[in-house]
Coordinates of C-alpha atoms and ligand atoms in Angstrom, one line a residue:
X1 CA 28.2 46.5 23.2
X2 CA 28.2 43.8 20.5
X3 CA 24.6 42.2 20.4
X4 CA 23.0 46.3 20.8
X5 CA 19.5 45.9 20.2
X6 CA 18.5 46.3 16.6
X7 CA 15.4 47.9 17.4
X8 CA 11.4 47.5 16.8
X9 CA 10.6 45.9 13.2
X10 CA 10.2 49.2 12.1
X11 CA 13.8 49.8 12.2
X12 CA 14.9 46.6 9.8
X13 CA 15.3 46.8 6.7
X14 CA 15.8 44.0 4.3
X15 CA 19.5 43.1 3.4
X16 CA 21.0 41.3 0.7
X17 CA 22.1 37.6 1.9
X18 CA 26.0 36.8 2.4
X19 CA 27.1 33.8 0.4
X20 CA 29.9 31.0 0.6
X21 CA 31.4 28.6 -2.4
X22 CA 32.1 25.6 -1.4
X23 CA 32.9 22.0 -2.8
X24 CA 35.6 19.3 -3.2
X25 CA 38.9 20.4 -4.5
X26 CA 39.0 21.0 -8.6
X27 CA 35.1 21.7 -8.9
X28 CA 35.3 25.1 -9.8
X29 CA 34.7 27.6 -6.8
X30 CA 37.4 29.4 -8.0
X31 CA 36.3 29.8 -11.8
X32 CA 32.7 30.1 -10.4
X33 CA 33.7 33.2 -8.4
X34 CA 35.5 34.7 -11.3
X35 CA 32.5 34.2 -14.0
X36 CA 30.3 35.5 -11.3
X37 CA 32.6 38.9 -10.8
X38 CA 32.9 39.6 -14.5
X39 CA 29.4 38.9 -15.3
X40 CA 27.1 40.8 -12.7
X41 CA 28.9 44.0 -11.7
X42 CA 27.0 46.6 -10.1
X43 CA 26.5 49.8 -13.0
X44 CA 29.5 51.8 -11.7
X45 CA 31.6 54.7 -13.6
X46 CA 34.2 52.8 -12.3
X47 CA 33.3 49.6 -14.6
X48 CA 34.1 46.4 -13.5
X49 CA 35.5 44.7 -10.4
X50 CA 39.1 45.3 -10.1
X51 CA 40.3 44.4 -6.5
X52 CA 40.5 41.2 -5.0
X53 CA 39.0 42.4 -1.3
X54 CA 37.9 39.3 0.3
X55 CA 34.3 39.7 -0.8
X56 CA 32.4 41.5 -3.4
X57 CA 28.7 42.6 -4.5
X58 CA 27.2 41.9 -7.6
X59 CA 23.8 42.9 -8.9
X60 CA 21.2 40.8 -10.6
X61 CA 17.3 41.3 -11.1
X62 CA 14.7 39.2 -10.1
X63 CA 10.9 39.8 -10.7
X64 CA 12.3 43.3 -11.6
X65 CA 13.6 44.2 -9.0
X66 CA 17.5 44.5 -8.7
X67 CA 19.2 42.8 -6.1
X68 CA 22.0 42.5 -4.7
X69 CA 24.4 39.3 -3.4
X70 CA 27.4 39.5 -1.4
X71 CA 30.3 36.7 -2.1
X72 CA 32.7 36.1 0.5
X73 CA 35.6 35.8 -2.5
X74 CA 37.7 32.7 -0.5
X75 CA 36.7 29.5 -2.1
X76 CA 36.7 26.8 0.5
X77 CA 34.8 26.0 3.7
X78 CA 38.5 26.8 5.6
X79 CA 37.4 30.8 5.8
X80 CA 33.6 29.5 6.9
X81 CA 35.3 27.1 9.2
X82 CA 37.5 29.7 10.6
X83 CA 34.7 32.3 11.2
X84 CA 32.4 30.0 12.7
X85 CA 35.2 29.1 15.1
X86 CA 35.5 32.5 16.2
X87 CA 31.4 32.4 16.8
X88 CA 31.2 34.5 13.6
X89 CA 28.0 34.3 11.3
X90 CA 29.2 35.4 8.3
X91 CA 27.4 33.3 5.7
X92 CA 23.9 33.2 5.2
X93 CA 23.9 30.8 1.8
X94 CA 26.2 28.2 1.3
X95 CA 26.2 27.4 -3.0
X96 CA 28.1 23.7 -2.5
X97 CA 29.9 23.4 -6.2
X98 CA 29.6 19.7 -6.9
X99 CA 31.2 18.7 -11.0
X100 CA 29.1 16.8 -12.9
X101 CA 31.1 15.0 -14.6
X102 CA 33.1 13.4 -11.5
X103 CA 30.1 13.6 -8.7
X104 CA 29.8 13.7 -4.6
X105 CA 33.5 14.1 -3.1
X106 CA 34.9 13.8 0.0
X107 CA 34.9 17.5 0.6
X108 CA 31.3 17.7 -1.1
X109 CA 30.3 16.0 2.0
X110 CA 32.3 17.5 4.3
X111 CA 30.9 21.5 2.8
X112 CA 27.0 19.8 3.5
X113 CA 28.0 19.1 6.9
X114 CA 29.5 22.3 7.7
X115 CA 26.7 24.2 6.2
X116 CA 24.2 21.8 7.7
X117 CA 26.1 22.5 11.3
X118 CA 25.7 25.9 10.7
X119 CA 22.1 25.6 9.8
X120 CA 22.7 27.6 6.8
X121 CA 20.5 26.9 3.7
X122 CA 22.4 25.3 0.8
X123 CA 21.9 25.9 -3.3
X124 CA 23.5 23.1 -5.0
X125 CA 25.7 24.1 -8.3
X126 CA 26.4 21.0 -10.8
X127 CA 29.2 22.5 -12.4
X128 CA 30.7 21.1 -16.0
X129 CA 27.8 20.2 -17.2
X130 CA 29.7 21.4 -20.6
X131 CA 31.7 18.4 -20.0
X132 CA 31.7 14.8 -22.3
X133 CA 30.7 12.4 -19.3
X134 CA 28.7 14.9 -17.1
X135 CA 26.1 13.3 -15.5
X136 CA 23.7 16.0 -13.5
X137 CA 20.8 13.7 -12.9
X138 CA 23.5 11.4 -10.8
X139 CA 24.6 14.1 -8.7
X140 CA 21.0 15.2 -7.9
X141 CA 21.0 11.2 -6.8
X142 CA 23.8 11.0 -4.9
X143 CA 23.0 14.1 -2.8
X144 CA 19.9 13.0 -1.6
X145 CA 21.6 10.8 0.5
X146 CA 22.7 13.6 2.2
X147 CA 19.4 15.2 2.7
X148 CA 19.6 17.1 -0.5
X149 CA 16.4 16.7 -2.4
X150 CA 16.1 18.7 -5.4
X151 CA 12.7 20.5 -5.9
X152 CA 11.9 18.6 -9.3
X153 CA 12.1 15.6 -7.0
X154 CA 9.9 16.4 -4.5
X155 CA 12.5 18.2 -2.2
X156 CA 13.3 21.9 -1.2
X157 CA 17.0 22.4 -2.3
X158 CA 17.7 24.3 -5.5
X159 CA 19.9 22.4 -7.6
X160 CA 21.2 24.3 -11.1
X161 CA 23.2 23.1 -13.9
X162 CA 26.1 25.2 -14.7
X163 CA 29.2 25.7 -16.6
X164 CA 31.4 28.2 -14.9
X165 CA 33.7 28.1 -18.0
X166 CA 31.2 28.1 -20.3
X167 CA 29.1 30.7 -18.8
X168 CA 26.0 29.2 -18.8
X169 CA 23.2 29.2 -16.2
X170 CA 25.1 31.7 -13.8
X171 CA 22.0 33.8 -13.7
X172 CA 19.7 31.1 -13.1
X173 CA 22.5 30.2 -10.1
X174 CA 21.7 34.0 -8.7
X175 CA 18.3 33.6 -9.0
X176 CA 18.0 30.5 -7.3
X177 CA 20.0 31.9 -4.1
X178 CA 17.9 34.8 -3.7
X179 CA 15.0 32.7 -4.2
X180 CA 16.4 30.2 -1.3
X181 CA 17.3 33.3 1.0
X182 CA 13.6 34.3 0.6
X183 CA 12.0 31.2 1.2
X184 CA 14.2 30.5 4.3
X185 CA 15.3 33.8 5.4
X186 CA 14.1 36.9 7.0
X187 CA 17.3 38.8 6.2
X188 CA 16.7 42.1 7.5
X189 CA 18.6 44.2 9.7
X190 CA 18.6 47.7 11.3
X191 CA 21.2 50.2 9.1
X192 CA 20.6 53.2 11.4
X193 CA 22.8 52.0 14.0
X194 CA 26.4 51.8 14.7
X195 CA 27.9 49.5 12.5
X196 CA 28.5 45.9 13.8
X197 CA 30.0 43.0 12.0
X198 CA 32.8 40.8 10.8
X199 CA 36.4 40.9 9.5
X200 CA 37.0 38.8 6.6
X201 CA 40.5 39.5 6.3
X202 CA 42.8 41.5 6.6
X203 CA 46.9 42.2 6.2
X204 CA 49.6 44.6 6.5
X205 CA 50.0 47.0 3.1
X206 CA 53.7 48.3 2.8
X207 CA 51.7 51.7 2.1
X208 CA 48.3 51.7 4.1
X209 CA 49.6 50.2 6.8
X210 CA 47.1 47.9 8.6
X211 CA 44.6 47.1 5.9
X212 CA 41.3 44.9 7.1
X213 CA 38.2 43.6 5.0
X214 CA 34.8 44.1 6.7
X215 CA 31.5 42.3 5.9
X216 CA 29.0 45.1 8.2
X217 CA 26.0 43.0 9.3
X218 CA 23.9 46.2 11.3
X219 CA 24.0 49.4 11.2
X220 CA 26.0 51.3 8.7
X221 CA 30.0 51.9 8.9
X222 CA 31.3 55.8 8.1
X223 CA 34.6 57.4 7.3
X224 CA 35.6 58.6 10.8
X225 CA 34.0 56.0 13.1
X226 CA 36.4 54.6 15.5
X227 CA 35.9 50.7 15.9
X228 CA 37.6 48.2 17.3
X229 CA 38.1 44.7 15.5
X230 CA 39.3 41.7 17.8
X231 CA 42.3 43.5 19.5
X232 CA 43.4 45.8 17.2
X233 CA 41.1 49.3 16.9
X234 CA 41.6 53.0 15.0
X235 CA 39.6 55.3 13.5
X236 CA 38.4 54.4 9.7
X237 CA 40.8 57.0 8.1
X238 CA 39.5 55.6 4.3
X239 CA 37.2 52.9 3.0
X240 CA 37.7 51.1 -0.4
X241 CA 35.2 48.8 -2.4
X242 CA 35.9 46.4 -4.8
X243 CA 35.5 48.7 -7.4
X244 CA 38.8 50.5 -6.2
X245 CA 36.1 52.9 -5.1
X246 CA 35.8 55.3 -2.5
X247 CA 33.2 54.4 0.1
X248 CA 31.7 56.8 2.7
X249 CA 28.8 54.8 4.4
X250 CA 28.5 50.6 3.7
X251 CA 25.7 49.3 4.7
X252 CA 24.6 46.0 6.2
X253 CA 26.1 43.0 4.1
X254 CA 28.4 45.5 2.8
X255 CA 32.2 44.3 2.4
X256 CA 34.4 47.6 2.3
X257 CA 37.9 47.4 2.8
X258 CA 39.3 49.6 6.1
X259 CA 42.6 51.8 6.6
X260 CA 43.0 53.4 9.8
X261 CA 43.1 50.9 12.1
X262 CA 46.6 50.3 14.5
X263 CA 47.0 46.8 14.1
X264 CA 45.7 44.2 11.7
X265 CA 42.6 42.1 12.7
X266 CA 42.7 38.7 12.0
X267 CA 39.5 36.8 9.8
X268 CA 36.6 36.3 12.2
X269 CA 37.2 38.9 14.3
X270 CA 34.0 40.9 14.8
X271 CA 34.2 44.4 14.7
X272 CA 32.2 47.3 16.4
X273 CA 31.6 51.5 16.2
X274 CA 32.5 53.0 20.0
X275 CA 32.1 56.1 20.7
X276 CA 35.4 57.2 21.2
X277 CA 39.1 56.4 19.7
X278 CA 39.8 56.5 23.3
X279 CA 37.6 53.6 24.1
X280 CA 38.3 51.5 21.3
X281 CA 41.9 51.6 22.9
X282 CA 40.6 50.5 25.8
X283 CA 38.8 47.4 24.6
X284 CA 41.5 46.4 22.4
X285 CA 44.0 46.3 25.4
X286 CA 41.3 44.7 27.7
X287 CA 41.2 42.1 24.7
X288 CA 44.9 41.8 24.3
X289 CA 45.3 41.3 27.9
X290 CA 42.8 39.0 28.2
X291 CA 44.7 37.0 25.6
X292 CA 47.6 37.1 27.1
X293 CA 46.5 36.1 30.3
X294 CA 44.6 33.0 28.7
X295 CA 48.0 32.3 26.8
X296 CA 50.1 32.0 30.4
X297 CA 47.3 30.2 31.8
X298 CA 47.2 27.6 29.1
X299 CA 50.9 27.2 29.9
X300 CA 51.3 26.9 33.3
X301 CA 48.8 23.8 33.0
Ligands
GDP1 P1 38.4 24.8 -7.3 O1 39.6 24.0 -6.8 O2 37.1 24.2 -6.8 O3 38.5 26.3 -7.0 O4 38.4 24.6 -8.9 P2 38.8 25.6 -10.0 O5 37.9 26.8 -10.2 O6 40.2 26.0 -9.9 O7 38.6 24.7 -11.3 C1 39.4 23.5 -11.5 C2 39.5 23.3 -13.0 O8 38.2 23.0 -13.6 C3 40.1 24.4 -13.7 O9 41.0 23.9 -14.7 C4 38.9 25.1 -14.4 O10 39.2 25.8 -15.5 C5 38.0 23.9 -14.6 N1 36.6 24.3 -14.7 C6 35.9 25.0 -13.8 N2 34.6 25.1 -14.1 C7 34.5 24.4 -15.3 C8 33.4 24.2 -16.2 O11 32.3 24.7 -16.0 N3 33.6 23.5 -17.3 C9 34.9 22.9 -17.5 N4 35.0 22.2 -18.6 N5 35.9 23.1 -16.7 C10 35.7 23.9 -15.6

């Protein structure tokens, strides 16, 4: 069942932390993703990132190590929102894009407080800084009114000066999340489970059929589990990266595409490994006549 006991500490093992972009409109979560995908790609045969799956991973070394990130690829607290509706923890980092050159927004304030809700840990990115007119000390300013002190000012929120156009600073930007999600995370889970986790997206492809996005967060997903994803379950014929790769085993904080399943899940539905097709059946018609049931009762009233 979902919640399955992880296991001793033995049994964890660290995990790369999930990240969200958010920030008013026109800041540059979009361009920020993008620069982000083409500059830190996992070494692959395969070469760069070439699918647009919902989320991706991208490598990037610190203390010489290599590490990984995981981007949910939606700009926008609206996919955040709609998880977190659904009782979904998908994110473990929220990077809050704020431009430098036209400061603290009405959606700035609105990402703080969602992240803040969420009691996820936020890295602050002062994008434009290439920009005649950009201003970075101002934004550090104006954030501390939301509780947002930057380190050089005494506080413990990592605040670094980008250009997502320009390319600069991006690294410094990957350090400083993996830095946060050490500091104020003990991200670690158990990979020698069945898998456990969340649906970032998913649709209907004219040739796959049902196609879903899934983010595992325990245990490890394999070609041939059968699962079951909010009411709609199969057997995971296929998975794909975002290399246009061939998966056969994602581990925790691992987004992999799905084909297989019956139906299409819908984002922020959690998904789970049963034992049985059989049984995933089961609970997705238990789920779907739950649903239904709740849907008449609502209307009756
Ligand atoms: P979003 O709405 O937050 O996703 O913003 P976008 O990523 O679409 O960016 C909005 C506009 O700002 C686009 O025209 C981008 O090219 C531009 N932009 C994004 N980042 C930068 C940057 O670092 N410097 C400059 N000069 N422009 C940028």
């Amino acid at each position: 069942s979902y919640g399955e006991d992880e296991g001793g500490e033995d049994d964890l093992e660290v995990r790369p932390p999930v990240v969200t972009v958010m920030g008013h409109v026109d800041h540059g979560k979009t361009r920020l993703l993008d620069t982000i995908r083409k500059t830190n790609v996992i070494e692959t045969e395969a070469g760069g990132i070439t699918q647009h799956i919902g989320a991706y991973q991208v490598a990037t070394e610190l203390d010489g190590n290599e590490r990984l990130i995981t981007f949910i690829d939606t700009p926008g607290h609206e996919a955040f929102t709609a998880m977190r509706a659904r009782g979904a923890k998908s994110t473990d980092i929220a990077v809050i894009v704020v431009a430098a050159d036209d400061g603290v927004m009405p959606q700035t304030v609105e990402a703080i407080n969602h992240a803040q809700a969420a009691d996820v840990p936020i890295v602050v990115a002062v994008n434009k800084i290439d920009k005649e007119g950009a201003n970075p000390a101002k934004i550090r300013q104006q954030l501390t009114e939301y509780g947002l002190v930057a380190e050089e000012y005494g506080g413990d929120t990592m605040f670094v000066d980008i250009s997502a156009r320009q390319n600069i600073n991006i690294d410094q930007l990957l350090e400083a999340i993996l830095l946060t999600a050490d500091a104020a995370l003990d991200l670690r889970a158990n990979p020698n489970m069945d898998a456990q986790g969340v649906t970032i997206e998913g649709h209907l492809d004219r040739g796959r059929g049902p196609v879903a996005t899934v983010l595992v967060q325990r245990g490890t997903l394999r070609v041939g589990d059968s699962i079951v994803a909010g009411d709609a379950s199969g057997r995971v014929r296929r998975m794909v990266d975002e290399y246009g790769e061939d998966v056969e085993e994602a581990y925790p904080s691992r987004p992999v595409q799905v084909i297989g399943l019956t139906s299409v899940p819908g984002a922020g539905d959690t998904f789970l490994v049963v034992d049985e097709d059989r049984v995933a059946r089961q609970i997705a018609d238990r789920r779907r006549a739950r649903e239904r049931n709740a849907e008449l009762a609502s209307r009756r009233k």
